[in-house]
XYZ file of C-alpha atoms in Angstrom:
412
model
C 188.081 142.987 190.637
C 187.711 144.113 194.255
C 186.688 147.676 195.071
C 185.990 149.624 198.255
C 182.806 151.579 199.038
C 181.996 153.902 201.947
C 178.259 154.581 201.838
C 177.535 156.473 205.065
C 179.099 159.940 205.258
C 177.921 163.523 205.820
C 177.928 166.916 204.107
C 178.715 170.407 205.451
C 175.000 170.722 206.260
C 174.953 168.221 209.123
C 175.623 169.409 212.636
C 179.197 169.162 213.911
C 180.694 168.475 210.483
C 183.557 170.044 208.563
C 182.891 172.823 206.073
C 185.464 171.076 203.860
C 182.977 168.315 202.980
C 182.219 169.678 199.521
C 182.022 167.300 196.570
C 185.458 168.136 195.165
C 187.135 167.387 198.490
C 185.119 164.189 198.875
C 186.237 163.114 195.401
C 189.861 164.056 196.130
C 190.014 162.310 199.501
C 188.100 159.310 198.184
C 190.846 158.828 195.614
C 193.594 159.321 198.194
C 192.003 156.705 200.417
C 191.536 154.219 197.571
C 187.729 154.221 197.508
C 185.781 153.662 194.316
C 182.316 154.625 195.593
C 181.202 156.877 198.422
C 177.779 158.034 199.536
C 176.759 161.609 198.919
C 175.560 161.866 202.504
C 172.667 164.115 203.563
C 170.755 163.463 200.343
C 167.502 164.984 201.663
C 168.905 168.392 202.645
C 167.552 171.023 200.194
C 170.789 172.972 199.661
C 172.941 169.824 199.414
C 170.408 168.323 196.972
C 170.730 171.355 194.719
C 174.541 171.110 194.837
C 174.361 167.396 194.011
C 172.071 168.101 191.042
C 174.327 170.926 189.840
C 177.703 169.199 190.167
C 176.982 165.479 189.674
C 175.660 163.655 186.645
C 173.830 160.326 186.615
C 175.775 157.557 184.907
C 172.772 155.386 184.013
C 173.626 152.642 186.505
C 172.318 154.330 189.644
C 175.628 156.014 190.493
C 176.775 159.577 189.879
C 180.017 161.224 188.725
C 181.433 164.706 189.167
C 180.819 166.761 186.042
C 183.990 167.554 184.113
C 183.910 171.229 184.982
C 183.708 170.355 188.685
C 186.691 168.007 188.872
C 189.458 169.157 191.241
C 192.802 170.024 189.693
C 194.910 168.155 192.267
C 196.344 164.881 190.992
C 197.885 163.191 194.020
C 196.155 159.942 193.124
C 197.818 159.366 189.721
C 199.494 156.170 190.827
C 198.911 152.592 189.623
C 197.634 151.379 192.986
C 194.972 154.043 193.519
C 191.389 153.681 192.322
C 190.949 154.651 188.689
C 187.653 156.404 189.276
C 185.565 157.618 192.189
C 181.787 157.866 192.010
C 178.907 158.668 194.314
C 175.731 156.921 195.479
C 172.745 158.897 196.754
C 172.657 158.222 200.487
C 171.705 159.977 203.692
C 171.121 159.413 207.381
C 167.669 159.944 208.913
C 166.992 160.204 212.652
C 163.572 159.065 213.865
C 162.390 159.891 217.385
C 159.004 158.557 218.431
C 157.154 156.618 221.090
C 156.361 152.936 220.692
C 155.158 150.532 223.386
C 155.344 153.312 225.989
C 159.041 153.947 225.358
C 160.749 156.733 223.444
C 162.723 155.315 220.510
C 165.627 157.075 218.810
C 166.807 155.225 215.728
C 169.176 156.299 212.942
C 168.901 154.902 209.408
C 171.020 155.032 206.266
C 168.871 155.385 203.148
C 170.144 154.589 199.642
C 168.317 155.766 196.526
C 168.787 154.775 192.870
C 168.149 158.134 191.154
C 167.921 161.884 191.578
C 164.218 161.704 190.791
C 163.567 159.163 193.540
C 165.572 161.277 195.964
C 163.513 164.371 195.128
C 160.261 162.474 195.679
C 161.488 161.025 198.966
C 162.674 164.412 200.210
C 159.348 166.064 199.370
C 157.487 163.405 201.345
C 159.757 163.893 204.351
C 159.270 167.676 204.158
C 155.558 167.154 204.902
C 156.493 165.291 208.116
C 159.185 167.478 209.654
C 162.016 169.950 209.180
C 164.550 168.745 206.621
C 166.210 172.176 206.274
C 167.958 172.648 209.622
C 170.160 169.534 209.607
C 171.620 167.313 206.919
C 170.615 164.408 209.136
C 166.966 165.381 209.692
C 165.236 164.510 212.949
C 161.695 163.334 212.278
C 158.891 162.280 214.587
C 158.000 159.206 212.580
C 158.001 155.493 213.313
C 160.995 153.700 211.762
C 158.657 151.231 210.132
C 156.719 154.081 208.488
C 159.928 155.705 207.257
C 160.775 152.459 205.492
C 157.269 152.326 203.999
C 157.618 155.837 202.550
C 161.026 154.966 201.104
C 159.701 151.842 199.380
C 156.671 153.720 198.026
C 159.048 156.149 196.330
C 161.110 153.349 194.793
C 161.067 149.586 195.328
C 164.817 149.697 194.627
C 165.488 152.088 197.502
C 167.195 150.498 200.506
C 167.186 151.245 204.231
C 170.116 150.078 206.360
C 169.824 150.490 210.148
C 172.772 152.688 211.134
C 175.449 151.825 213.740
C 172.996 149.383 215.280
C 174.547 149.168 218.768
C 175.172 152.844 219.610
C 173.549 153.477 223.021
C 171.560 156.613 222.239
C 170.510 156.467 218.593
C 170.226 152.993 217.089
C 167.880 150.104 216.533
C 169.495 147.886 219.198
C 170.882 150.652 221.413
C 170.722 150.262 225.173
C 169.078 153.645 225.789
C 166.288 153.908 223.241
C 166.350 150.966 220.870
C 164.631 147.605 220.495
C 165.634 144.044 221.265
C 165.348 142.921 217.638
C 165.232 144.242 214.087
C 161.788 142.674 213.622
C 160.374 144.537 216.610
C 161.415 147.849 215.053
C 160.300 147.340 211.436
C 157.543 144.786 212.121
C 155.677 143.714 208.942
C 158.290 145.382 206.704
C 161.321 143.807 208.354
C 161.793 141.431 205.406
C 162.934 144.479 203.421
C 165.902 144.909 205.755
C 168.765 142.735 204.527
C 171.817 144.615 205.783
C 172.784 146.342 209.039
C 175.676 148.650 209.890
C 177.936 147.482 212.709
C 179.250 150.920 213.729
C 182.742 151.879 214.859
C 182.462 150.237 218.302
C 181.725 146.699 217.117
C 183.081 144.267 214.532
C 181.705 141.127 212.834
C 182.822 138.619 215.518
C 180.907 140.622 218.135
C 177.800 140.802 215.943
C 177.885 137.127 215.045
C 177.414 136.277 218.718
C 173.775 137.327 218.168
C 172.026 134.681 216.060
C 169.081 136.943 215.155
C 171.561 138.885 212.970
C 172.526 135.826 210.909
C 170.202 136.751 208.068
C 171.765 140.196 207.603
C 174.852 141.250 205.694
C 177.023 143.280 208.043
C 178.281 146.518 206.503
C 180.732 149.090 207.818
C 181.045 152.739 206.842
C 183.017 155.718 208.082
C 180.096 157.984 209.102
C 182.677 160.634 208.227
C 182.176 164.156 209.580
C 185.344 165.359 207.829
C 187.037 164.341 204.554
C 190.056 162.825 206.311
C 187.847 160.224 208.000
C 186.609 158.748 204.730
C 187.352 155.034 204.499
C 188.154 154.546 208.195
C 185.582 151.768 207.804
C 184.423 150.539 204.404
C 182.942 147.655 202.412
C 184.680 145.338 199.965
C 182.837 144.309 196.790
C 183.660 142.138 193.788
C 180.421 142.770 191.845
C 179.879 145.223 189.000
C 180.063 148.874 190.019
C 176.434 149.953 189.870
C 173.598 150.620 192.288
C 171.631 147.436 191.594
C 174.660 145.083 191.557
C 175.817 146.519 194.886
C 172.388 146.082 196.484
C 172.126 142.570 195.080
C 175.507 141.763 196.605
C 174.309 143.029 199.988
C 171.052 141.118 199.685
C 172.558 137.779 198.631
C 176.142 137.953 199.869
C 177.420 137.056 196.395
C 179.806 139.803 195.269
C 180.183 141.146 198.789
C 183.654 140.375 200.096
C 183.541 141.725 203.642
C 184.436 144.875 205.514
C 187.262 147.043 206.731
C 186.822 147.663 210.444
C 188.008 149.879 213.258
C 189.541 147.929 216.058
C 186.246 148.119 218.021
C 187.989 149.269 221.204
C 188.787 152.505 219.364
C 185.084 153.310 219.002
C 183.713 155.851 221.445
C 180.989 153.597 222.836
C 182.794 150.267 223.113
C 182.869 150.046 226.912
C 180.622 151.477 229.626
C 181.214 154.429 231.879
C 180.977 158.101 232.695
C 183.360 160.423 230.903
C 182.822 163.236 233.451
C 183.691 160.856 236.292
C 186.622 159.230 234.442
C 184.986 155.821 234.883
C 185.457 153.189 232.160
C 184.115 149.687 232.838
C 184.017 146.409 230.984
C 180.563 144.756 230.871
C 181.567 142.487 233.758
C 182.612 145.470 235.890
C 179.357 147.252 235.102
C 177.376 144.206 236.153
C 179.302 144.015 239.425
C 178.409 147.681 240.060
C 174.783 147.043 239.020
C 175.139 149.611 236.220
C 175.724 152.479 238.664
C 178.667 154.885 238.539
C 180.661 154.579 241.783
C 181.557 158.290 241.665
C 178.257 160.114 241.032
C 175.852 157.231 241.744
C 174.019 157.794 238.439
C 173.359 155.066 235.835
C 176.354 154.359 233.605
C 176.223 154.826 229.852
C 176.179 151.172 228.838
C 178.223 150.661 225.705
C 178.235 148.351 222.733
C 180.083 145.419 224.330
C 177.542 145.399 227.194
C 174.568 145.511 224.829
C 175.984 142.723 222.673
C 176.452 140.669 225.847
C 172.789 141.234 226.738
C 171.476 139.936 223.412
C 174.144 137.340 222.627
C 173.226 133.672 222.442
C 176.667 132.504 221.280
C 180.129 132.629 222.782
C 182.774 134.824 221.146
C 184.523 132.852 218.433
C 181.574 130.550 217.699
C 181.193 130.018 213.970
C 178.098 131.619 212.483
C 176.310 130.207 209.427
C 176.607 133.702 207.931
C 180.300 134.192 208.517
C 181.963 136.938 206.511
C 185.497 138.146 206.100
C 186.790 141.389 207.570
C 190.058 143.164 208.229
C 190.899 145.591 211.008
C 192.583 148.801 209.843
C 194.213 151.740 211.588
C 194.607 155.070 209.814
C 197.941 155.736 208.119
C 198.298 159.278 209.469
C 197.568 158.037 213.004
C 200.241 155.364 212.567
C 202.781 157.936 211.393
C 201.837 160.185 214.336
C 202.531 157.361 216.813
C 205.969 156.822 215.334
C 207.078 160.455 215.197
C 205.408 161.372 218.495
C 203.363 164.392 217.367
C 199.681 165.036 216.634
C 197.900 163.674 213.579
C 197.106 167.174 212.297
C 200.740 168.343 212.517
C 202.506 169.482 209.350
C 205.170 166.822 209.853
C 202.631 163.980 209.844
C 200.583 165.351 206.961
C 203.674 165.946 204.827
C 204.825 162.358 205.362
C 201.306 161.023 204.697
C 201.047 162.684 201.288
C 204.651 161.827 200.431
C 203.975 158.124 200.991
C 200.792 158.191 198.941
C 202.696 159.816 196.079
C 205.392 157.146 196.309
C 203.323 154.023 196.961
C 199.642 154.522 196.145
C 196.395 154.971 198.049
C 196.120 154.748 201.818
C 194.144 151.497 201.730
C 196.710 149.970 199.373
C 199.507 150.902 201.775
C 197.633 149.579 204.812
C 196.382 146.343 203.240
C 198.537 145.278 200.324
C 201.789 147.133 199.816
C 204.858 144.908 200.359
C 206.445 145.643 203.713
C 209.814 145.971 202.026
C 208.418 148.737 199.807
C 207.005 150.557 202.830
C 210.334 150.313 204.637
C 212.222 151.545 201.583
C 209.837 154.501 201.138
C 209.758 155.375 204.842
C 211.255 153.475 207.780
C 211.511 149.950 209.124
C 209.415 151.141 212.063
C 206.468 152.075 209.847
C 206.662 148.713 208.061
C 206.819 146.983 211.453
C 203.752 148.914 212.721
C 201.698 148.129 209.608
C 202.691 144.464 209.834
C 201.419 144.391 213.421
C 198.163 146.056 212.334
C 197.666 143.443 209.610
C 198.208 140.679 212.162
C 195.961 142.326 214.767
C 198.793 142.674 217.285
C 197.770 145.901 219.034
C 197.404 147.370 222.495
C 194.059 149.003 223.255
C 192.474 151.423 225.683
C 188.706 151.162 225.060
C 186.482 154.116 224.272
C 183.445 154.850 226.443
C 180.608 157.360 226.915
C 181.464 159.347 223.778
C 185.241 159.249 224.261
C 187.255 157.554 221.519
C 189.569 154.759 222.603
C 193.227 154.491 221.649
C 195.177 151.907 219.710
C 198.928 151.387 219.868
C 200.749 149.506 217.124
C 204.107 149.748 218.842
C 205.207 147.523 221.739
């Protein structure tokens, strides 16, 4: 049976995140979205670790559940098409900033751990290297390769996934401070990397233009900084629901059934440009301007599409030997907001969002599987029409750039 997992999220203890990211809200929104497993996020932060230990219990298969006394009382998910349960995996994001080959590197990593004990040991080791108290996503002056070594010393079952690998400023292949290959970053330990995260600004067809990525399973996660963003990208599995089966599926591809993806143009680093100068360029336009902003004459922030173009050795649409399925999704509340012509956070949109979930099931069920006739009957023909266009990939886009999210329109 297929299930959805979102493994890269954050807690209230990361910078620029919502205070609503407590475990009960994560559980509640995970159910509303239709997720079965989400990461704990920020697993090395001392306060968040203590909350995890207090409110979650280990299930014996490497995953954790909310203790009975901690379950939220809301029951908006009691519908046949929502996930029956929602559990957690110990995960966190680590930022490493260091110098290698005379260049400053800034690389983010998602770490996954199989037990509370392993997480405690890992956190204690990191505390001897840098400050893990000030930010849920700690910034450490350690080589990425050495971070992986420490993780594997703690537990051979622990897994490191390079995060949002194309983001310009903080990723393994980023244009500003990354590398030109995964092997160059992790060197003699690169064989322990078997999965990479595509990030919001790229999708599998873009990544499969780069043959060096053929050996990796491509994963997608929300990197949610608020509960409502859970599941905006996610992974589809058909394996058993446990830590080791999930990691085996990522390692071998068997039991991994693809990803749910942003339309990459919506990501805030898809194209190049300068937000302050209101300049947004495609890679071809950036090349014609020699990477220089025509307004301020400073170097452009080169985005994901440009960086993929630099490293690509295949044309878009070329079949890769490691092809994998994926589906583009667009958030239900954003779709409703487009139709009614008001903001996503408005009471009108939120009321309709929860009404539809109560009538039809989880958000991912509505977006991916619910019969269009049922959507029309529960709401309007226009909503059914918009979701049909999303499923077919018939959208209009205005690409994001230099930290500014792009926009997607489902209506003609």
